[in-house]
């Protein structure tokens, strides 16, 4: 059975919001009430009764103890006559709590759930407006990665960054940690003297000699988008409203790499309406950052592994930028609706890439994503949770990170592509623009989206479409659009030629002839039967192992392991020790553990590499290697 959670109410809310678009004074409360209907299984908070409107952080960044110490003050809004407010916390030491300025002991902390943390329930005497919690972070604060100087580019100063999505903000801030709730925030951050702090907010451009920084985020965002980084960070402008924050060693390279960001913003705005966040800056993190990118508002966090020197990996910036609409303006109501964030973003990302770099290039990107999708879809269908191939997920009792598969991203995008081709691009673009406008600064569940889609696109034009198959069904429906790349067809011919040639020169392709994406395609498609000797010749000729492009290197290491070629192992070891991006680590370690020799090698590398990884990454790799840590 499909899960429609109170569809009647959603429809009522929708009709309401379509009718009186201009009645702003009511929309806040209506919006708040609308949230009640969808239950977030990943938060203890009682936002249906009382919720944070604004929070203020006052934190000291203590690198000695690897702790954040200070307070958070919540300004509350009531939806009923709530007598208590429930926050999510994880591993925090709560020192003291004040309600409307008076200390209270009338609070309790529930039992620890390994996944969700603990509920912190504070009693509220008569509609108290403010709850201030004094606290410090614990040693299991998985949102935080504290880097020692050796793990940075400069090697002199320590570094700290946070990663809130999906449910980690509660490990550094006591808060109602559900994407359904939107808040504004402000912060006062005290750092060691020579360091800079930046947040998903308005940011400084210079280091403050005293190490005191004040921040404001005046637009309502979900808590998973509160973010901070502290280190020897410098700023350099790209355009008038865009720039890069990075350690000085990475600054110029990054500015060059991201030179097209203003064009990307212009393309995005032309597609789907105004950019609502003022500035758009990019923070380039140290290589242990566990993700490719994170769409923290105003300040995308990015891995340095996209700095390839030739702008060939900047679609990641298009992706994080696109989240400024899909995800940050219009947010998934729960983590079961994650595809609404990522599917729209992958679709949007590709449209930006098409506008800025042309259709041929965008087609290659789409084709890579389709190849990954078909592969992972099969894997999931034959695994423990075949229902994870549905767009609408059911992650009850599981880590929301489990939803971070190609399904949300690439099946989501393919669904939208297919819709686009069914209704025509012009109509579809109008629909998407209106969707972003109507749900701006709101959250939306899959069920509400289906209603909206039916009412505003499909029914209006009497279009029949198998929505249920796509959203509530497993796998990839047959009516998907065909994804084709002419440039890849040419690459595939060369792949087959590998069977016939003696020497790599006979392929007739030199290093500079192909783009990164064409090389990725080539490496991925190297037939199983190709001998290790040919792999070695390819490596000697094209120098994949040490080429400096992280996507190509990772792809090459995986293929080398598959083909029994060992010459790349020193380079791979170096890569695995330095790079902490989970997307690369997972398939490389995953490939290694398929043979007994591989397991040995993986374990010996992991011993050296693990201390460099973020908790998000080492938890995944611990599982792959069955790694036991003594506590
Ligand atoms: N929002 C995600 C990252 C994320 C998702 C973090 C879920 C935690 C939980 C971000 O926008 C993203 O998708 N990053 C991708 C890159 C993208 C180009 C597909 C990544 O990090 O690989
Ligand atoms: Zn994303």
XYZ file of C-alpha atoms and ligand atoms in Angstrom:
654
model
C 0.000 0.000 0.000
C 1.136 3.505 -0.713
C 1.672 5.843 2.151
C -0.388 8.929 1.776
C -0.077 10.827 4.982
C -3.256 12.812 5.317
C -3.531 13.837 1.686
C -6.684 15.836 2.363
C -4.892 18.252 4.589
C -2.093 18.698 2.100
C -4.575 19.432 -0.642
C -6.348 21.921 1.586
C -3.083 23.636 2.374
C -2.165 23.705 -1.287
C -5.446 25.160 -2.435
C -5.033 27.705 0.311
C -1.505 28.617 -0.743
C -2.463 28.904 -4.412
C -5.471 31.099 -3.676
C -3.980 33.779 -1.517
C -0.398 34.042 -2.567
C -0.158 37.537 -1.172
C -1.559 37.002 2.332
C 1.881 36.932 3.925
C 0.659 37.699 7.423
C -1.065 34.330 7.696
C 1.308 32.212 5.746
C 3.814 31.802 8.570
C 1.411 30.112 10.939
C -0.263 28.136 8.196
C 3.137 26.933 7.111
C 3.945 25.895 10.630
C 0.721 23.950 11.064
C 1.094 22.235 7.756
C 4.259 20.655 9.128
C 2.383 18.753 11.775
C 1.040 16.177 9.406
C 4.281 14.541 8.399
C 6.155 12.684 11.067
C 9.921 12.912 11.179
C 11.269 9.603 12.449
C 14.725 11.083 12.860
C 14.014 13.739 15.450
C 12.701 13.737 19.029
C 11.610 17.360 18.785
C 8.010 18.508 19.335
C 7.905 21.148 16.610
C 4.209 20.542 16.142
C 3.660 22.212 19.551
C 6.508 24.627 20.069
C 9.444 25.408 17.884
C 12.552 27.490 17.547
C 12.161 30.576 15.366
C 15.649 31.903 15.897
C 18.730 30.609 17.646
C 21.818 32.415 18.816
C 25.105 30.607 19.293
C 27.899 31.820 21.516
C 30.804 29.409 21.215
C 34.466 29.175 22.006
C 36.460 26.980 19.616
C 38.936 25.137 21.823
C 41.487 23.233 19.761
C 43.335 22.049 22.902
C 40.443 19.951 24.097
C 38.795 19.546 20.666
C 35.607 21.003 22.062
C 33.130 23.744 21.379
C 32.137 25.398 24.649
C 29.410 27.980 25.183
C 25.694 28.393 24.787
C 22.748 28.402 22.433
C 19.678 30.546 23.016
C 16.410 29.491 21.370
C 13.589 31.949 20.705
C 10.384 29.965 20.707
C 7.109 30.124 18.850
C 4.032 28.291 20.154
C 1.599 26.325 18.031
C -0.437 25.104 20.968
C -0.275 25.473 24.738
C 2.916 23.454 24.985
C 4.306 22.994 28.490
C 7.666 21.671 27.402
C 10.063 21.902 24.523
C 12.046 18.935 23.239
C 15.457 19.359 21.626
C 17.705 16.784 19.992
C 21.170 16.378 21.498
C 23.944 13.862 20.918
C 26.851 13.395 23.309
C 26.645 16.979 24.582
C 27.448 17.946 28.179
C 24.665 20.197 29.361
C 26.013 22.586 32.021
C 23.072 24.807 32.786
C 19.721 25.866 31.352
C 17.927 29.195 31.675
C 14.308 29.829 30.759
C 13.490 33.503 30.162
C 16.698 34.439 31.948
C 16.153 32.302 35.072
C 18.125 29.163 35.766
C 16.007 26.023 35.815
C 16.673 22.467 36.879
C 13.345 21.359 35.506
C 14.673 19.486 32.508
C 15.544 15.920 31.703
C 17.732 14.067 29.277
C 16.414 10.820 27.826
C 18.283 7.646 27.096
C 20.902 7.579 24.364
C 19.903 6.046 21.064
C 23.030 5.353 18.996
C 21.433 6.763 15.884
C 19.228 9.583 17.113
C 20.980 10.702 20.290
C 18.896 11.892 23.206
C 15.814 14.036 23.751
C 16.419 17.040 26.008
C 13.063 18.056 27.476
C 12.830 21.460 29.132
C 9.728 22.465 31.100
C 8.259 25.806 30.088
C 6.495 27.906 32.668
C 3.719 29.857 30.939
C 4.667 30.521 27.349
C 8.305 31.233 28.082
C 9.950 32.894 25.115
C 13.590 31.969 25.526
C 15.535 28.865 26.438
C 19.288 29.227 26.838
C 21.394 26.091 27.076
C 25.014 26.180 28.270
C 26.914 23.184 26.957
C 30.029 21.710 25.472
C 30.461 19.153 22.709
C 31.500 15.562 23.391
C 34.203 13.370 21.916
C 31.634 11.637 19.695
C 30.501 14.840 17.984
C 30.274 13.341 14.505
C 29.469 16.663 12.863
C 32.919 17.943 13.773
C 36.272 17.110 12.343
C 39.213 18.538 14.266
C 42.304 18.479 12.074
C 45.818 18.779 13.396
C 48.207 21.048 11.457
C 49.664 18.066 9.558
C 46.263 17.414 8.022
C 46.025 20.901 6.498
C 47.743 22.417 3.459
C 49.648 24.962 5.548
C 50.825 22.399 8.160
C 51.041 25.143 10.819
C 47.541 25.690 12.196
C 44.730 23.353 13.198
C 41.407 23.332 11.389
C 37.816 22.548 12.287
C 34.784 22.048 10.102
C 31.222 20.910 10.666
C 28.927 18.722 8.562
C 25.296 18.874 9.656
C 23.391 16.863 7.061
C 21.548 14.692 7.727
C 21.153 14.440 11.527
C 24.500 15.582 12.887
C 23.785 19.190 13.862
C 22.535 17.839 17.202
C 26.102 16.666 17.923
C 27.280 20.286 18.119
C 24.131 22.326 18.838
C 21.156 21.329 21.004
C 18.310 21.990 18.586
C 15.102 20.676 17.067
C 17.019 18.853 14.413
C 14.354 18.156 11.814
C 14.397 19.532 8.251
C 10.728 20.420 8.707
C 11.586 23.275 10.995
C 13.106 26.453 9.586
C 14.960 28.972 11.690
C 17.081 32.064 11.397
C 20.307 32.172 13.366
C 23.057 34.410 14.639
C 26.361 33.531 16.244
C 29.351 34.888 18.092
C 32.350 32.614 17.606
C 35.647 32.979 19.465
C 38.627 31.352 17.770
C 42.366 31.292 18.507
C 43.921 34.604 17.509
C 45.344 33.947 14.060
C 42.428 31.973 12.657
C 39.277 32.818 10.729
C 35.777 31.459 11.304
C 33.225 31.214 8.498
C 29.621 30.026 8.577
C 26.598 29.453 6.359
C 25.854 33.145 6.868
C 27.345 36.541 6.053
C 31.089 36.078 6.326
C 34.202 38.091 7.187
C 36.777 38.787 4.495
C 39.707 39.366 6.837
C 41.127 37.586 9.830
C 40.101 39.349 13.053
C 43.200 39.829 15.228
C 41.285 38.983 18.428
C 39.603 35.968 16.868
C 36.060 37.217 17.479
C 33.475 36.792 14.725
C 29.798 37.682 14.538
C 27.437 36.028 12.085
C 23.867 36.461 10.927
C 21.656 34.260 8.786
C 18.444 36.184 8.291
C 16.731 33.719 5.998
C 14.924 30.740 7.414
C 16.891 27.534 6.965
C 16.625 23.988 8.309
C 19.116 23.114 11.059
C 21.129 20.727 8.881
C 22.353 23.795 7.005
C 23.974 25.477 10.005
C 27.671 25.125 9.272
C 31.018 26.449 10.421
C 34.700 26.140 9.594
C 37.696 27.538 11.477
C 41.269 27.622 10.267
C 43.912 29.721 8.586
C 41.365 30.637 5.944
C 41.711 33.501 3.460
C 39.253 35.097 1.053
C 39.650 36.005 -2.587
C 36.920 37.394 -4.824
C 35.863 35.799 -8.109
C 33.105 38.214 -9.155
C 31.258 40.963 -7.346
C 29.069 38.598 -5.355
C 31.183 35.452 -5.511
C 34.481 34.325 -4.051
C 36.580 31.582 -2.529
C 37.585 30.866 1.055
C 40.553 28.520 1.363
C 43.940 28.057 2.904
C 46.362 30.315 1.111
C 48.003 27.362 -0.680
C 44.718 26.569 -2.450
C 43.362 30.076 -2.954
C 44.577 31.098 -6.423
C 44.096 27.656 -7.917
C 40.547 27.612 -6.614
C 39.706 31.054 -7.943
C 40.920 29.962 -11.407
C 39.055 26.670 -11.253
C 35.767 28.346 -10.320
C 36.060 31.255 -12.751
C 32.763 30.265 -14.394
C 30.694 30.452 -11.233
C 29.104 33.782 -12.188
C 28.022 32.279 -15.493
C 26.539 29.343 -13.624
C 24.538 31.642 -11.369
C 23.293 33.608 -14.374
C 22.236 30.362 -16.052
C 20.448 29.148 -12.936
C 18.624 32.438 -12.464
C 17.556 32.468 -16.081
C 16.183 28.951 -15.695
C 14.303 29.089 -12.423
C 14.194 32.582 -10.950
C 16.136 34.810 -8.557
C 19.011 33.687 -6.360
C 17.694 34.475 -2.905
C 20.776 34.306 -0.715
C 22.834 37.407 -1.531
C 26.436 36.251 -1.913
C 27.560 32.870 -3.222
C 30.988 31.857 -1.935
C 32.814 28.538 -1.928
C 34.907 27.194 0.932
C 37.588 24.778 -0.260
C 38.265 22.414 2.616
C 41.222 20.189 3.447
C 41.118 16.819 1.624
C 39.598 14.914 4.536
C 36.212 16.539 3.856
C 33.999 13.443 3.578
C 31.787 14.709 0.752
C 32.297 16.244 -2.646
C 30.280 19.245 -1.684
C 27.762 20.479 0.835
C 25.263 23.175 -0.050
C 25.596 25.299 3.082
C 23.683 28.478 2.228
C 25.787 31.410 1.024
C 28.892 29.249 1.424
C 29.169 25.926 -0.380
C 31.650 23.585 1.295
C 33.744 21.743 -1.306
C 36.388 19.068 -1.446
C 39.760 20.146 -2.874
C 39.634 17.027 -5.085
C 37.599 18.992 -7.634
C 40.511 21.356 -8.249
C 41.812 19.503 -11.305
C 43.471 22.501 -12.950
C 41.247 22.374 -16.041
C 37.750 23.099 -14.640
C 36.738 19.572 -15.598
C 35.076 18.754 -12.283
C 33.124 21.959 -11.681
C 29.751 20.342 -12.294
C 29.941 19.745 -8.558
C 29.724 23.509 -8.053
C 26.728 23.632 -10.404
C 25.199 20.958 -8.184
C 25.755 22.746 -4.872
C 24.662 26.037 -6.426
C 21.449 24.409 -7.686
C 20.695 23.439 -4.083
C 20.241 27.159 -3.419
C 16.825 26.504 -4.966
C 16.194 22.775 -4.577
C 16.974 21.902 -0.975
C 17.719 25.253 0.571
C 14.695 27.233 -0.625
C 12.416 24.214 -0.991
C 13.420 21.567 1.513
C 12.549 17.888 1.870
C 10.149 17.525 4.797
C 11.826 14.367 6.086
C 14.802 12.246 5.031
C 12.373 9.825 3.370
C 11.748 12.628 0.882
C 15.459 13.150 0.197
C 14.965 12.662 -3.560
C 13.118 15.989 -3.641
C 16.381 17.648 -2.607
C 18.827 15.634 -4.663
C 16.823 14.506 -7.695
C 15.796 18.079 -8.474
C 19.344 19.223 -7.864
C 20.932 16.713 -10.244
C 18.360 17.623 -12.880
C 18.966 21.347 -12.307
C 22.751 20.877 -12.226
C 22.634 19.299 -15.668
C 20.535 22.142 -17.038
C 23.111 24.633 -15.742
C 25.932 22.618 -17.298
C 24.101 22.485 -20.603
C 23.646 26.261 -20.624
C 27.227 27.051 -19.678
C 29.194 24.278 -21.426
C 26.866 22.988 -24.150
C 24.689 19.970 -24.763
C 27.446 17.538 -25.730
C 29.177 18.036 -22.450
C 25.976 17.898 -20.387
C 25.022 14.679 -22.187
C 28.268 13.052 -21.108
C 27.597 13.972 -17.504
C 24.095 12.603 -17.730
C 25.307 9.427 -19.324
C 27.825 8.868 -16.511
C 25.091 9.373 -13.956
C 22.811 6.957 -15.831
C 25.515 4.310 -15.937
C 26.012 4.652 -12.190
C 22.279 4.476 -11.632
C 21.712 1.255 -13.562
C 24.599 -0.335 -11.729
C 23.594 0.716 -8.217
C 19.915 0.033 -8.871
C 20.737 -3.614 -9.634
C 22.958 -3.807 -6.593
C 20.238 -2.496 -4.284
C 17.530 -4.651 -5.876
C 19.586 -7.737 -5.058
C 20.594 -6.560 -1.598
C 18.949 -6.359 1.808
C 16.721 -3.371 1.089
C 15.272 -3.536 -2.453
C 12.707 -0.937 -1.398
C 15.576 1.546 -1.311
C 15.135 1.744 -5.097
C 11.882 3.647 -4.562
C 12.101 7.411 -4.681
C 9.957 7.683 -1.559
C 12.009 5.949 1.126
C 11.149 4.389 4.429
C 14.174 4.893 6.635
C 12.466 4.185 9.932
C 15.083 2.963 12.405
C 17.886 3.449 9.882
C 20.497 6.084 9.318
C 19.211 8.695 6.860
C 22.624 8.445 5.187
C 21.413 5.098 3.828
C 19.240 7.140 1.500
C 22.298 8.714 -0.105
C 22.301 6.420 -3.141
C 21.985 6.966 -6.882
C 18.257 6.462 -6.475
C 17.561 9.824 -4.860
C 20.069 11.534 -7.145
C 19.939 9.877 -10.520
C 16.605 8.081 -10.549
C 15.150 11.333 -9.192
C 16.727 13.300 -12.025
C 15.778 10.694 -14.626
C 12.176 10.894 -13.451
C 12.215 14.665 -13.978
C 13.924 14.288 -17.379
C 11.270 11.814 -18.417
C 8.525 14.175 -17.286
C 10.239 16.986 -19.165
C 10.283 15.014 -22.381
C 6.654 14.035 -21.910
C 5.310 17.568 -21.410
C 7.922 19.542 -23.325
C 10.750 21.640 -21.960
C 8.962 24.995 -22.022
C 6.019 23.809 -19.994
C 8.207 21.883 -17.640
C 10.423 24.881 -16.966
C 7.425 27.020 -16.087
C 6.238 24.297 -13.734
C 9.618 24.023 -11.964
C 9.956 27.805 -11.614
C 6.516 28.002 -10.065
C 7.281 25.111 -7.766
C 10.333 26.914 -6.401
C 8.315 30.107 -6.026
C 5.317 28.494 -4.335
C 7.404 26.486 -1.880
C 10.120 29.052 -1.257
C 11.358 28.865 2.359
C 9.049 25.925 2.992
C 9.363 22.203 3.289
C 7.553 19.667 1.180
C 6.831 15.958 1.414
C 6.664 13.583 -1.535
C 2.901 13.286 -1.145
C 2.425 17.034 -1.292
C 4.673 17.170 -4.314
C 2.603 14.546 -6.125
C -0.542 16.554 -5.473
C 1.153 19.728 -6.649
C 2.442 18.035 -9.790
C -0.942 16.584 -10.610
C -2.744 19.860 -10.104
C -0.263 22.157 -11.749
C 1.028 20.130 -14.634
C -0.503 16.768 -15.361
C -4.230 17.194 -14.745
C -4.248 20.680 -16.154
C -3.122 19.297 -19.496
C -4.777 15.874 -19.160
C -1.420 14.158 -19.287
C -1.263 10.539 -18.185
C 1.923 9.571 -16.458
C 2.901 6.558 -14.341
C 3.857 8.643 -11.291
C 3.202 5.803 -8.870
C 5.657 3.491 -10.618
C 8.346 6.110 -10.473
C 7.803 7.258 -6.908
C 6.411 4.316 -4.975
C 7.710 1.492 -7.157
C 11.037 -0.332 -7.167
C 13.625 0.074 -9.893
C 13.609 2.111 -13.072
C 10.356 2.224 -15.069
C 10.451 1.313 -18.754
C 9.206 4.634 -20.024
C 12.437 6.410 -18.995
C 13.933 8.758 -21.578
C 16.899 7.398 -23.433
C 20.190 8.847 -22.244
C 22.697 9.068 -25.067
C 26.072 10.682 -25.544
C 27.612 10.802 -28.998
C 31.032 11.572 -27.565
C 30.867 8.396 -25.477
C 29.966 6.326 -28.509
C 33.337 7.310 -29.940
C 35.055 6.376 -26.677
C 33.379 2.982 -26.618
C 34.842 2.164 -30.027
C 38.299 2.697 -28.605
C 37.474 0.473 -25.669
C 36.736 -2.383 -28.039
C 39.920 -1.663 -29.934
C 41.793 -2.638 -26.766
C 41.258 -6.279 -27.702
C 43.110 -5.852 -30.949
C 46.069 -3.608 -30.301
C 49.590 -4.545 -29.205
C 50.796 -1.132 -28.132
C 48.796 1.684 -26.587
C 49.961 4.072 -29.314
C 47.879 2.044 -31.731
C 44.734 3.395 -30.093
C 45.487 6.713 -31.715
C 44.477 8.748 -28.681
C 46.929 10.940 -26.845
C 46.565 12.271 -23.324
C 45.095 15.632 -24.226
C 42.575 14.370 -26.754
C 39.809 13.593 -24.331
C 38.010 15.342 -21.509
C 38.000 13.961 -17.957
C 34.540 12.514 -18.570
C 35.696 10.662 -21.683
C 38.598 9.171 -19.741
C 36.275 8.110 -16.962
C 34.045 6.414 -19.516
C 37.033 4.721 -21.093
C 38.461 3.386 -17.829
C 35.080 2.185 -16.603
C 34.458 0.217 -19.749
C 37.804 -1.562 -20.018
C 36.707 -5.151 -20.666
C 37.213 -7.752 -17.976
C 39.446 -9.848 -20.218
C 42.115 -7.185 -20.658
C 45.371 -8.526 -19.151
C 47.380 -6.824 -16.385
C 50.192 -6.273 -18.901
C 47.951 -4.076 -21.024
C 46.844 -2.212 -17.902
C 50.475 -1.528 -17.159
C 51.042 -0.248 -20.701
C 48.023 2.020 -20.407
C 49.311 3.352 -17.102
C 52.776 3.982 -18.469
C 51.424 5.777 -21.506
C 48.629 7.853 -19.969
C 49.961 8.025 -16.365
C 46.487 7.567 -14.878
C 47.834 6.538 -11.457
C 49.426 9.891 -10.770
C 47.540 12.201 -13.151
C 46.326 14.472 -10.352
C 42.659 14.306 -11.363
C 40.985 12.583 -8.411
C 38.039 11.231 -10.413
C 40.307 9.635 -13.001
C 42.719 8.296 -10.388
C 39.959 6.732 -8.297
C 38.415 5.164 -11.385
C 41.805 3.844 -12.439
C 42.591 2.294 -9.059
C 39.265 0.445 -9.061
C 39.764 -0.849 -12.581
C 43.375 -1.851 -11.827
C 42.297 -3.920 -8.828
C 39.624 -5.574 -10.959
C 42.182 -6.431 -13.624
C 44.866 -7.714 -11.265
C 47.293 -4.908 -12.101
C 49.405 -3.847 -9.118
C 51.687 -1.119 -10.452
C 49.373 1.629 -9.219
C 49.473 0.527 -5.581
C 51.961 3.106 -4.247
C 49.964 5.926 -5.852
C 46.728 4.456 -4.565
C 48.111 4.213 -1.051
C 49.134 7.851 -1.177
C 45.662 8.786 -2.447
C 43.870 6.813 0.257
C 46.002 8.321 3.002
C 45.389 11.878 1.859
C 41.848 11.948 0.523
C 38.884 11.408 2.839
C 36.037 11.759 0.356
C 33.769 8.806 0.971
C 32.610 8.549 -2.622
C 36.178 7.552 -3.594
C 37.082 5.513 -0.537
C 34.030 3.283 -0.518
C 34.433 1.717 -3.993
C 38.225 1.409 -3.722
C 38.186 -0.367 -0.359
C 35.078 -2.237 -1.512
C 36.985 -3.548 -4.519
C 40.078 -4.418 -2.496
C 38.258 -6.635 -0.017
C 37.106 -9.008 -2.749
C 40.383 -10.952 -2.613
C 42.484 -12.121 0.364
C 45.587 -10.195 -0.825
C 43.414 -7.155 -1.331
C 42.129 -7.387 2.241
C 45.724 -7.434 3.524
C 46.645 -4.394 1.462
C 43.465 -2.555 2.423
C 44.106 -3.144 6.108
C 47.710 -2.050 5.973
C 46.762 1.171 4.163
C 43.761 1.797 6.412
C 45.921 1.640 9.537
C 47.755 4.705 8.252
C 44.807 6.405 6.588
C 42.030 6.063 9.146
C 43.268 8.826 11.478
C 42.858 11.243 8.573
C 39.244 10.379 7.858
C 36.104 12.110 9.068
C 33.733 9.974 11.182
C 31.276 9.851 8.273
C 33.918 8.194 6.127
C 35.599 5.910 8.650
C 32.266 4.531 9.829
C 31.559 3.381 6.283
C 35.044 1.927 5.768
C 35.072 0.279 9.223
C 32.083 -1.709 8.057
C 33.633 -2.700 4.747
C 36.813 -3.897 6.460
C 35.063 -5.241 9.502
C 37.390 -3.005 11.475
C 37.265 -3.228 15.262
C 38.435 -0.254 17.273
C 39.542 -0.687 20.867
C 37.898 1.954 23.020
N 23.751 17.481 0.182
C 24.681 16.605 -0.434
C 25.623 15.956 0.536
C 24.983 15.131 1.620
C 23.853 14.357 1.384
C 25.534 15.107 2.877
C 23.287 13.608 2.421
C 24.964 14.363 3.898
C 23.836 13.610 3.670
C 25.485 17.306 -1.532
O 24.762 18.263 -2.232
C 25.895 16.273 -2.536
O 25.028 15.680 -3.109
N 27.183 16.079 -2.729
C 27.729 15.126 -3.686
C 28.191 15.802 -4.940
C 27.215 15.879 -6.044
C 27.878 16.478 -7.284
C 26.508 14.610 -6.383
C 28.959 14.495 -3.061
O 29.362 14.928 -2.004
O 29.517 13.586 -3.668
Zn 23.292 17.346 -3.482
